[in-house]
Coordinates of C-alpha atoms in Angstrom, one line a residue:
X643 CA -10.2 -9.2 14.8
X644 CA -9.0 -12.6 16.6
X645 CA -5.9 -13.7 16.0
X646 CA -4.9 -16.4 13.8
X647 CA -4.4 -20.1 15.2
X648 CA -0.3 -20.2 15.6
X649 CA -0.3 -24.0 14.5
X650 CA 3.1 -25.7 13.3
X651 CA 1.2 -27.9 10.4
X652 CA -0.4 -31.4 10.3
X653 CA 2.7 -33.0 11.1
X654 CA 5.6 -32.7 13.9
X655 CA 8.0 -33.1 10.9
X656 CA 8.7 -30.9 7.9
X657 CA 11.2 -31.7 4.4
X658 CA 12.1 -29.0 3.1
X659 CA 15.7 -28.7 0.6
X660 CA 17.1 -32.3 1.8
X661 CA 16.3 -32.0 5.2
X662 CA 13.9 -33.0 8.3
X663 CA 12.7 -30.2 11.0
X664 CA 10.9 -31.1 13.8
X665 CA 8.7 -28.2 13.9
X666 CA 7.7 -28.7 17.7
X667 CA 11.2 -28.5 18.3
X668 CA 11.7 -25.3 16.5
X669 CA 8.8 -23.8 17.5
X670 CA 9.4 -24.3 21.0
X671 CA 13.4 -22.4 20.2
X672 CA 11.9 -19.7 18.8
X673 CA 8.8 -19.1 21.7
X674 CA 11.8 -19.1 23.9
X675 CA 12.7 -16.1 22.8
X676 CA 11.5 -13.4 25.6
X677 CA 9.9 -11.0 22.7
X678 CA 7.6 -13.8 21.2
X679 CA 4.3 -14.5 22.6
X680 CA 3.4 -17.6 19.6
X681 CA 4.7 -18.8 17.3
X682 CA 3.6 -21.1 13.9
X683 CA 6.3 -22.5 11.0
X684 CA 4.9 -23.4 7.3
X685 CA 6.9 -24.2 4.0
X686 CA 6.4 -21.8 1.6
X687 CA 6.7 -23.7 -2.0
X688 CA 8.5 -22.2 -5.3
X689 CA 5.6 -22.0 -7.5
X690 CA 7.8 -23.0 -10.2
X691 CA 8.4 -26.8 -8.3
X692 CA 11.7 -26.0 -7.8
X693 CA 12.4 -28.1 -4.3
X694 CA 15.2 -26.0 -3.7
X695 CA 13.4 -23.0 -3.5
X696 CA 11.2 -23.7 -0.7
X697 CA 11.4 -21.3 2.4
X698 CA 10.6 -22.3 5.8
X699 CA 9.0 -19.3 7.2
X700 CA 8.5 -18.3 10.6
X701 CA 4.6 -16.3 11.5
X702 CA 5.3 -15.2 15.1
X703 CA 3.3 -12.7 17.6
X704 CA 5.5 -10.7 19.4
X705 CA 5.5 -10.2 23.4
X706 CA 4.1 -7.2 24.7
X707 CA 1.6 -4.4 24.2
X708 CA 0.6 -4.5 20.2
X709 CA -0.4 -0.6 20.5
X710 CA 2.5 0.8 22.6
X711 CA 2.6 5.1 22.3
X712 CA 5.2 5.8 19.6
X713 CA 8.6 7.0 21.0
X714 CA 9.1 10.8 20.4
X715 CA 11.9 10.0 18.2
X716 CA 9.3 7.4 15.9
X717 CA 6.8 9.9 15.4
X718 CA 9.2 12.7 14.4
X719 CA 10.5 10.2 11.5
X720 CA 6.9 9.5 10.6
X721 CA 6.2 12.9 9.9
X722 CA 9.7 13.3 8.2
X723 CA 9.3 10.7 5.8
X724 CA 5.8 12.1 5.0
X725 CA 7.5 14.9 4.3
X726 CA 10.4 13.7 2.4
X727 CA 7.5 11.9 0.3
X728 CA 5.7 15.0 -0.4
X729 CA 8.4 17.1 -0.8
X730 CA 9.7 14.8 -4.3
X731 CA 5.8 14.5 -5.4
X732 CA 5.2 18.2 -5.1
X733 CA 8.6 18.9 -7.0
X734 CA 8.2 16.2 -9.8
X735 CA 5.1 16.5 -10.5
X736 CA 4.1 18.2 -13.5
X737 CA 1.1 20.5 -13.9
X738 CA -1.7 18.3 -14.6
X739 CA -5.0 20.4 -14.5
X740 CA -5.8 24.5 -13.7
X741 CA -5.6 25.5 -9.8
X742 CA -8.3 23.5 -8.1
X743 CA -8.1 20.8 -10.5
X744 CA -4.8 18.8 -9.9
X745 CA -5.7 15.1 -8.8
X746 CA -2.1 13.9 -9.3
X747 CA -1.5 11.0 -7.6
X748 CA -5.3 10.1 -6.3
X749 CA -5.3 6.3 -7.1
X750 CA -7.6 3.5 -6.4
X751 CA -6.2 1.0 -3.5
X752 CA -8.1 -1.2 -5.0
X753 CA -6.3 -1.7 -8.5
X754 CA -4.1 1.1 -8.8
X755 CA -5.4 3.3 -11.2
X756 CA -6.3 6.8 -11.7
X757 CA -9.9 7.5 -9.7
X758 CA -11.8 9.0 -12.0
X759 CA -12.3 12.5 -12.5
X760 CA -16.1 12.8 -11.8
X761 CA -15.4 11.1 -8.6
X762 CA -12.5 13.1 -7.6
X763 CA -14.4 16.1 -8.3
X764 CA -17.4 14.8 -6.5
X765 CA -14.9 14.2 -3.6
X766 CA -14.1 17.9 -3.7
X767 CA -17.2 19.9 -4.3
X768 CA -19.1 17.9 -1.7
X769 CA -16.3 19.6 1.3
X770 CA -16.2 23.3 -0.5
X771 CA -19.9 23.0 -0.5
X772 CA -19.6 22.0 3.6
X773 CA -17.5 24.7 4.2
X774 CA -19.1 27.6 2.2
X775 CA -22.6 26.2 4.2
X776 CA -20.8 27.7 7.2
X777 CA -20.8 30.8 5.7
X778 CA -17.1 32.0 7.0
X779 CA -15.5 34.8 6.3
X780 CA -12.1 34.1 7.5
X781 CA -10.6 30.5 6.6
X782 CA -7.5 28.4 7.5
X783 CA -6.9 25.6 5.8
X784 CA -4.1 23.3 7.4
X785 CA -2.4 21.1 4.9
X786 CA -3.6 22.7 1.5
X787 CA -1.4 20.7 -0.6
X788 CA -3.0 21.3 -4.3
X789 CA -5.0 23.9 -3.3
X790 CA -8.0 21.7 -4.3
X791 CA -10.1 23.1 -1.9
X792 CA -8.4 26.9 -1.5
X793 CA -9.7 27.2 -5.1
X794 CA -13.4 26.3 -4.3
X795 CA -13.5 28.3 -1.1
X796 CA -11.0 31.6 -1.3
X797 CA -13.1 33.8 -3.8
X798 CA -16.1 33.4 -1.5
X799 CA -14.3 34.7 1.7
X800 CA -12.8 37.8 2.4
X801 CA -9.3 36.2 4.1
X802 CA -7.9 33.0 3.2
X803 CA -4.7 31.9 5.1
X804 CA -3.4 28.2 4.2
X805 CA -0.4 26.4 5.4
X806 CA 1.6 23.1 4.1
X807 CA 4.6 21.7 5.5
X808 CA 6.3 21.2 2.0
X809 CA 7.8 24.7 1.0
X810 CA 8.0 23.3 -2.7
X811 CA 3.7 22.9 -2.3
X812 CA 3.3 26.4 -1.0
X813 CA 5.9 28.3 -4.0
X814 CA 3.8 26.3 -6.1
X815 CA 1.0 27.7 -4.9
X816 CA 2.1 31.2 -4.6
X817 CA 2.8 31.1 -8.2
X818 CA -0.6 30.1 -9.0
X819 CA -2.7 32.3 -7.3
X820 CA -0.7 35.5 -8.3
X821 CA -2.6 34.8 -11.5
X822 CA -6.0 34.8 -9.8
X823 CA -8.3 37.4 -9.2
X824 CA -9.0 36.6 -5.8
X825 CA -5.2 36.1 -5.3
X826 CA -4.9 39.0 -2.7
X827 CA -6.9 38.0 -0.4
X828 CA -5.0 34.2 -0.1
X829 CA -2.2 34.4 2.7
X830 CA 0.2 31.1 1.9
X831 CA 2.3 30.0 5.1
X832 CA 5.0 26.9 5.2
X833 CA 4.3 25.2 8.6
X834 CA 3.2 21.9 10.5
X835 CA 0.0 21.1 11.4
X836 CA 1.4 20.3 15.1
X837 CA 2.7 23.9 15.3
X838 CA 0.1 26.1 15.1
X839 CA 1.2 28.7 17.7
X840 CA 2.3 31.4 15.4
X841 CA -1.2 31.7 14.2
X842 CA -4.0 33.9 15.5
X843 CA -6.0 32.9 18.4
X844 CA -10.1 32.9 18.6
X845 CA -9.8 34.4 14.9
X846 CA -10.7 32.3 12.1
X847 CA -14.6 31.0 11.4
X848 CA -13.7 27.6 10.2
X849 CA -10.5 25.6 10.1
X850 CA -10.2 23.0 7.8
X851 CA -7.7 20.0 7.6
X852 CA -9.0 18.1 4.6
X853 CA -7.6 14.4 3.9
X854 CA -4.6 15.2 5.8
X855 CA -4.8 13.2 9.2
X856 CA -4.2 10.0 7.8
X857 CA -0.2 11.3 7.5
X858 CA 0.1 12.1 11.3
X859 CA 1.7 9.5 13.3
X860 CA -0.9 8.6 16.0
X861 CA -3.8 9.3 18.1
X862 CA -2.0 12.3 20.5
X863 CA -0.7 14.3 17.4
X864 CA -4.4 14.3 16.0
X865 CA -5.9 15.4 19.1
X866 CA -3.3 17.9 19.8
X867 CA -3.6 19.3 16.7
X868 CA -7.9 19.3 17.0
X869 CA -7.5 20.5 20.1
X870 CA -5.0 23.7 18.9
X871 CA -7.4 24.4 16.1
X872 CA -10.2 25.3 18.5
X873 CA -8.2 27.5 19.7
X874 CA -7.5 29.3 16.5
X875 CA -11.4 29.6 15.6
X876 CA -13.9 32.0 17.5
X877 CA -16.3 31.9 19.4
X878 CA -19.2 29.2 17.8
X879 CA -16.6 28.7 15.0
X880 CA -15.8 25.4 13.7
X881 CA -13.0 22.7 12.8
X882 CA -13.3 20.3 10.3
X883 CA -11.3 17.5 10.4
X884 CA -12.5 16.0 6.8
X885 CA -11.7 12.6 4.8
X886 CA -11.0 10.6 8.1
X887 CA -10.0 7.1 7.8
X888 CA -12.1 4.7 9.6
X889 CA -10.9 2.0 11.7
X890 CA -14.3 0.8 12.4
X891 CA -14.3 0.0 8.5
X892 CA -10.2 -1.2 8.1
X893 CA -10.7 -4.9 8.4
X894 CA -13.2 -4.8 5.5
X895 CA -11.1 -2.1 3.7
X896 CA -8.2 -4.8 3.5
X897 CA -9.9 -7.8 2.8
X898 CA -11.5 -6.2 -0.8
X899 CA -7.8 -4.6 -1.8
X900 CA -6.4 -8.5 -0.8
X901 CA -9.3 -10.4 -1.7
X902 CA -7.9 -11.1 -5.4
X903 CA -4.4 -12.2 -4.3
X904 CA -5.3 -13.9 -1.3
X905 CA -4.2 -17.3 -0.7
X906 CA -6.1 -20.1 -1.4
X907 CA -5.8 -21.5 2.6
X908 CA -8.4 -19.8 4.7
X909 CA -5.8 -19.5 7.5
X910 CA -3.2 -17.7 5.8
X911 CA -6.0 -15.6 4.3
X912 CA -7.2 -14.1 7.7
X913 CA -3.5 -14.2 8.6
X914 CA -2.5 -11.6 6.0
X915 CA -5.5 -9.1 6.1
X916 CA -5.1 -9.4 9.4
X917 CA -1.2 -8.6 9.4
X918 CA -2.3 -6.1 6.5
X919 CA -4.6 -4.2 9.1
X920 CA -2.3 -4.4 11.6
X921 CA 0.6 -2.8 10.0
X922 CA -1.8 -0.1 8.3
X923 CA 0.4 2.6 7.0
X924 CA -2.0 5.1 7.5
X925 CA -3.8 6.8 10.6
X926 CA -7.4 5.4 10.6
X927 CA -9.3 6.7 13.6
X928 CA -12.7 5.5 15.1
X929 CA -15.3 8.2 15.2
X930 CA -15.2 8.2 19.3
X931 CA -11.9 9.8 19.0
X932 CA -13.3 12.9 18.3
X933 CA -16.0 13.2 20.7
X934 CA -13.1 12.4 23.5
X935 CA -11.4 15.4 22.5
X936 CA -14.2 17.6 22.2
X937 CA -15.2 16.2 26.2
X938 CA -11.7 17.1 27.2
X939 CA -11.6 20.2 25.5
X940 CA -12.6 23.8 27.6
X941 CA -13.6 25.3 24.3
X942 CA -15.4 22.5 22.4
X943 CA -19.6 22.7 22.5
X944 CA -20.9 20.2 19.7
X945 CA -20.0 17.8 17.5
X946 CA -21.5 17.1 13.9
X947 CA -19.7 14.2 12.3
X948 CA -21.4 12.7 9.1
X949 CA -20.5 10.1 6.5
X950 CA -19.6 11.6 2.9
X951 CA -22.1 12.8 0.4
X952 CA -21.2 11.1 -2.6
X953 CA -23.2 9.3 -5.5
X954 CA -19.8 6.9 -6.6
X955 CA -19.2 3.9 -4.3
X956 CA -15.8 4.1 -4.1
X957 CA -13.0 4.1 -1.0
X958 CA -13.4 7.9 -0.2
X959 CA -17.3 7.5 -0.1
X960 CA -16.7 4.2 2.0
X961 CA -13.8 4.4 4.5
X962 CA -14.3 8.0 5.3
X963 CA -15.6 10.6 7.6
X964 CA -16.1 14.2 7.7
X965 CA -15.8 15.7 12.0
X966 CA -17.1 19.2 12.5
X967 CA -16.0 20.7 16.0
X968 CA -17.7 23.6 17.2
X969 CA -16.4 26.2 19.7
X970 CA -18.1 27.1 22.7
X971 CA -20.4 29.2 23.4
X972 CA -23.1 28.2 20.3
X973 CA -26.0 30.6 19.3
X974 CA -28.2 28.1 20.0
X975 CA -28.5 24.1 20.8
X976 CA -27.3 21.7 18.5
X977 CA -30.1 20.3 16.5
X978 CA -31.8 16.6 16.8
X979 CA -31.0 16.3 20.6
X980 CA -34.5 14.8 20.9
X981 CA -35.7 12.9 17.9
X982 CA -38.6 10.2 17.5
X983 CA -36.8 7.0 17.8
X984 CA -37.3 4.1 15.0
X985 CA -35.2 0.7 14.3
X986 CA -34.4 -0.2 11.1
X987 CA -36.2 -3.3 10.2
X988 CA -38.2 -3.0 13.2
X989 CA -40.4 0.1 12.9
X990 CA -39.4 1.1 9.5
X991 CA -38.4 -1.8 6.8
X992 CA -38.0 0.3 3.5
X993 CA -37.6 3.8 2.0
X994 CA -41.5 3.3 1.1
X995 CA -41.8 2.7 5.0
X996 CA -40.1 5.5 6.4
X997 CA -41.6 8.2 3.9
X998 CA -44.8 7.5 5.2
X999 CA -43.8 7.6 9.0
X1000 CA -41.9 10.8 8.6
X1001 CA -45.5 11.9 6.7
X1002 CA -46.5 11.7 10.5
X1003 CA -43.7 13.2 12.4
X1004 CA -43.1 16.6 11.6
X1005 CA -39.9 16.8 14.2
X1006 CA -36.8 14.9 14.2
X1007 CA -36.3 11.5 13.5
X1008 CA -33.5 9.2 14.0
X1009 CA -33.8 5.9 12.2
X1010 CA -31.1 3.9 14.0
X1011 CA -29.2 0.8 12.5
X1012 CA -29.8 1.3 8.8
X1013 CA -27.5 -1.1 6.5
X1014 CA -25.3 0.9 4.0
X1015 CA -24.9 0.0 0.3
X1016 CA -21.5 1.3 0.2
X1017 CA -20.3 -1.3 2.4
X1018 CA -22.6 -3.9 2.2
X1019 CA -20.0 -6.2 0.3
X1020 CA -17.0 -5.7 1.9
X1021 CA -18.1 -5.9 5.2
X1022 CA -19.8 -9.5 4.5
X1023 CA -16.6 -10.2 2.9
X1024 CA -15.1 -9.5 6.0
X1025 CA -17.4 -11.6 7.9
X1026 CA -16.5 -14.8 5.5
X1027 CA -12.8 -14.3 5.8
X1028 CA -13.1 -14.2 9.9
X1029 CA -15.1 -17.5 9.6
X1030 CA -12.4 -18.8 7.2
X1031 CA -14.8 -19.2 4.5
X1032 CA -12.9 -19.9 1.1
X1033 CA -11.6 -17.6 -1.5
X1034 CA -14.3 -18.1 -4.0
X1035 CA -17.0 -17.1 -1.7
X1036 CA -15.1 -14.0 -0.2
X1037 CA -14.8 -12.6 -3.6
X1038 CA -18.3 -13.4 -4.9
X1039 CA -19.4 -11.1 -2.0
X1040 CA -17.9 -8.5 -3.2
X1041 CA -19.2 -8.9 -6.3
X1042 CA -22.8 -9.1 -4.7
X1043 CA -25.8 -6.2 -5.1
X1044 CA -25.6 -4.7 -2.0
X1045 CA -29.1 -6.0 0.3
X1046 CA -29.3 -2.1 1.5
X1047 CA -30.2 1.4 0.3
X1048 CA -27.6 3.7 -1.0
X1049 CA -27.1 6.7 1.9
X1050 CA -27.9 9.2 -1.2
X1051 CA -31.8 7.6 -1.2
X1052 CA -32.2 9.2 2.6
X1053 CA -30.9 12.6 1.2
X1054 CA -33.5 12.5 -1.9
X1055 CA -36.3 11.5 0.6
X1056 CA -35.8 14.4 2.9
X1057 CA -35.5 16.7 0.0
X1058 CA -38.4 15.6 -1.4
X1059 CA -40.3 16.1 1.7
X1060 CA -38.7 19.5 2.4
X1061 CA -36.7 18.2 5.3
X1062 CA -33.1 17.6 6.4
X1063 CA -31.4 14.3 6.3
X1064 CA -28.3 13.9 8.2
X1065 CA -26.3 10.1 8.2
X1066 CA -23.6 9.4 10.8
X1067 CA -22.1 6.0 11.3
X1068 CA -24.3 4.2 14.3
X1069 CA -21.7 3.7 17.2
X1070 CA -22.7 0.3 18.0
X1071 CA -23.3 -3.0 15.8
X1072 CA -21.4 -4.2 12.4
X1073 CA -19.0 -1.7 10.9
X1074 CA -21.9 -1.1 7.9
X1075 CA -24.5 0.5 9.9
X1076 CA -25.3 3.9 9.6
X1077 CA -28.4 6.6 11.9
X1078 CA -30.2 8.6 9.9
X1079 CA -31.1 12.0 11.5
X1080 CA -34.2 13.8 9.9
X1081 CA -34.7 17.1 10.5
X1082 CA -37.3 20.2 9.6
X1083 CA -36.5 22.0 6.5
X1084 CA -34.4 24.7 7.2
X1085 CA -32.2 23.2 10.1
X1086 CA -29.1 25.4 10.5
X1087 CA -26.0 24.9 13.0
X1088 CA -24.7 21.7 14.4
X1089 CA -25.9 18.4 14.1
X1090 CA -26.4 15.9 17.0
X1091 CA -26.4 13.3 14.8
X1092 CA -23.9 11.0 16.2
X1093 CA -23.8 9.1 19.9
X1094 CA -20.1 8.1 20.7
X1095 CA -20.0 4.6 22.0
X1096 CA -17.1 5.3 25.5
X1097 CA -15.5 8.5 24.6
X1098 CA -12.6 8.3 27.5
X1099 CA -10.4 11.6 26.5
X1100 CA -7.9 9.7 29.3
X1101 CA -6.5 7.2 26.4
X1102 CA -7.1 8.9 23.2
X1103 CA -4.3 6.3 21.5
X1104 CA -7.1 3.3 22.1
X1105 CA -9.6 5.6 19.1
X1106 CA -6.5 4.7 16.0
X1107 CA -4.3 2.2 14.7
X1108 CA -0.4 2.8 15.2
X1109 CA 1.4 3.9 11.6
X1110 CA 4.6 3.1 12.8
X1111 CA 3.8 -0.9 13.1
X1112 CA 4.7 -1.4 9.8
X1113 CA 8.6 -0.2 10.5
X1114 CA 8.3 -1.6 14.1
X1115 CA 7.5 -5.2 12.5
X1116 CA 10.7 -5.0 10.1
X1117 CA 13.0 -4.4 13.1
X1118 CA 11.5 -6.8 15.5
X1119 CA 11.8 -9.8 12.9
X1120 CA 15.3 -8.7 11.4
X1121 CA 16.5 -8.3 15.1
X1122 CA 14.8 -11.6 16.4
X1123 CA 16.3 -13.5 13.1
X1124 CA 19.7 -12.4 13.9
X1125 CA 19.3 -13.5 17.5
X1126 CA 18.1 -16.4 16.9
X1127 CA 20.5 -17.4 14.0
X1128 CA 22.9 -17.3 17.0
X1129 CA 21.4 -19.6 19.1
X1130 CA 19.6 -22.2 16.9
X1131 CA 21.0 -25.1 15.4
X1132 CA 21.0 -24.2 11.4
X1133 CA 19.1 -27.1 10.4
X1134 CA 16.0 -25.4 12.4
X1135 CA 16.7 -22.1 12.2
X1136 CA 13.9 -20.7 9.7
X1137 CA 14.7 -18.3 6.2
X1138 CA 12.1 -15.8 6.9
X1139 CA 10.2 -14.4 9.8
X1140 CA 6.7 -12.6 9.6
X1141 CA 5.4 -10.2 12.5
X1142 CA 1.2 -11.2 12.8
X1143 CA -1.2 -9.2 14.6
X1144 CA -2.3 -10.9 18.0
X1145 CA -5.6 -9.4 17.2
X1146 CA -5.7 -6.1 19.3
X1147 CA -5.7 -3.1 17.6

């Protein structure tokens, strides 16, 4: 995203509580500073009138790389407090549904509510039903948590070995599955997912790491960790990394959770979605980080990365991605290497359209730069808040129909016809574009559905956001406040100072 203008107001001169700042002249203090790039100054009103309640605040872009590598000591304390978080939900929580069936603490980011049951479910039964498709006999699953998957997947396999790195999650789950019929063959380890050396090399089918990466601390810990894994499965085994984040899709993530609370000046709008995005709690990772690990990797052969299968329009279906990594050597070639090529609103305009063209073409098919109904909305949200469109129209976007076909149409087509339909996010064009892979009925193995953009395995940390931003920003502005407080006269010297995003991610 660009960054926002760093303006001072429409005048040189601000009141605020009884007296008269100059803002060039404290502007010009504060970009003196050696760690700010830019800097901007606003009064921020008491709602209630109250005069002597105003704040002067400070927005200023800090000096420097925006996406520096996080010290070793930074990403240790990520994963700590991750833990430390865990560690009180998985002890507090009470026992809200049988094994397998425990959504505690799944909320909407959009409201904050409970997401609904069927959805959640959904959510769940569309990755067992991925991973059974493998047809493993020997799973590890690395970050079980709830056992939500475990419970899908462990009776169908003759060995399931699954590892958390809160103790009080795996007693939990020990407890459980002694009452389980399938409880013998479930092996329950306390461990990190960046440690995985006391584990069995080239001897598991599939390793799965299910909505777990968005806890890491950055780009090198995922791709160690993806890059460990293959060494755990065998030969033409697989890794799923599933219920990815994606930082293609953040921007228009955080303008629908903000969109209702956003302020009425289009400035500070983009301002605080972009800040929003920028300090991103969370590790969201672009699609080509994956396909850089697998071209660094000596034992990685294919890549099948797909978008979720999911009726519900919802953040999981939206914002997330399911990576499947297979280990070298493969029985045979991944599929849809050489499709028929057609363009979405080009050769094929509608569902009607491309039924009858695939009628024609018995092979594979990619249909490239198809719009997705998921996103539709907030992605043309997003667009409206970049062009500082006002409030109003933001959120009547998002209240729109979606102008494209749900991903589920492409899967009922296929079906229909007796083919395969595979979706992947298309790796170039608006964040809402998906490639649709159609295949012969009966298409087994990996996918070469999707085409990385630049894979460069030399820089993985450019493919994700950086989690620790958010505690970075707090120190830089409580430390440049402090400085500052000592060398600016009081009557300039600002109450509040806010980190913004120069615009790089």
């Amino acid at each position: 995203m660009s960054a926002s203008p760093m303006e001072s107001g429409p005048s040189p001169e601000i009141e605020i509580r009884g007296r008269t700042v100059r803002t060039d002249e404290a502007r010009r203090l504060i970009e003196a500073h050696p760690r700010v790039a830019r800097a901007r100054l606003e009064v921020r009103r008491s709602p209630s009138g109250n005069g002597a309640a105003d704040r002067l605040v400070a927005h200023v872009v800090p000096e420097g790389p925006s996406a520096a590598p996080a010290a070793p000591e930074a990403e240790e304390k990520r994963v700590g407090d991750w833990n430390r978080i865990y560690e009180w939900v998985y002890g507090d929580m009470a026992q809200a549904g049988g094994l397998g069936d425990d959504f505690v603490g799944w909320h909407s980011s959009y409201d904050g509510t409970p997401i609904e049951r069927s959805q959640m479910c959904e959510w769940r039964d569309a990755t067992v039903d991925r991973v059974l498709s493998l047809r493993p006999r020997r799973v590890l699953e690395i970050g079980v948590g709830t056992g939500l998957l475990m419970a899908g997947i462990a009776p169908h396999v003759e060995r399931y070995t699954a590892t958390d790195f809160s103790p009080t999650a795996i007693a939990r789950l020990r407890a459980q599955v002694a009452d389980v019929e399938w409880g013998d063959r479930v092996e329950l380890l306390v461990g990190r997912a960046d440690d995985l050396s006391a584990l069995p090399a080239s001897h598991y089918d599939v390793v799965v790491c299910n909505s777990v990466v968005q806890y890491f601390p950055n780009a090198r810990y995922l791709a160690g960790m993806v890059t460990a894994a293959l060494n755990l499965v065998r030969p033409g085994g697989a890794v799923l990394i599933g219920d990815v984040r994606n930082l293609r899709t953040l921007p228009a993530f955080r303008t629908a959770v903000m969109a209702p609370q956003l302020p009425v000046d289009p400035v500070r709008a983009r301002a605080a979605v972009e800040l929003s995005a920028y300090t991103e709690r969370e590790l969201a990772v672009d699609p080509d980080l994956f396909a850089a690990v697998l071209a660094a990797s000596q034992d990685g052969a294919a890549l099948d990365l797909r978008v979720k299968r999911a009726v519900h329009h919802n953040e999981l279906s939206r914002h997330r991605y399911d990576a499947l990594l297979y280990r070298a050597p493969l029985a045979a070639p991944a599929a849809g290497t050489d499709p028929v090529e057609l363009g979405w609103g080009e050769e094929v305009a509608d569902i009607e359209v491309l039924e009858k063209a695939l009628s024609a073409l018995p092979g594979p098919v990619r249909v490239s730069g198809v719009p997705n109904a998921r996103l539709r909305q907030e992605v043309e949200a997003a667009r409206l808040l970049e062009a500082l469109a006002d409030r109003d129209r933001i959120v009547a976007a998002l209240d729109g129909a979606p102008d494209a076909p749900d991903p589920e149409e492409f899967h009922a087509l296929a079906e229909r016809l007796g083919r395969v339909a595979v979706l992947t996010w298309a790796s170039t064009g608006a964040p809402d574009l998906l490639d649709v892979l159609v295949l012969p009925g009966g298409t087994d193995g990996p996918v070469a559905a999707y085409r990385p953009a630049d894979p460069s395995p030399e820089d993985v940390s450019r493919y994700t956001n950086d989690p620790t931003r958010s505690a970075a920003a707090a120190a830089f502005t409580a430390a440049l406040a402090s400085e500052l407080a000592a060398t600016m006269p009081a009557t300039l010297l600002p109450d509040d100072f806010v980190a913004e995003s120069d615009g790089r991610h």
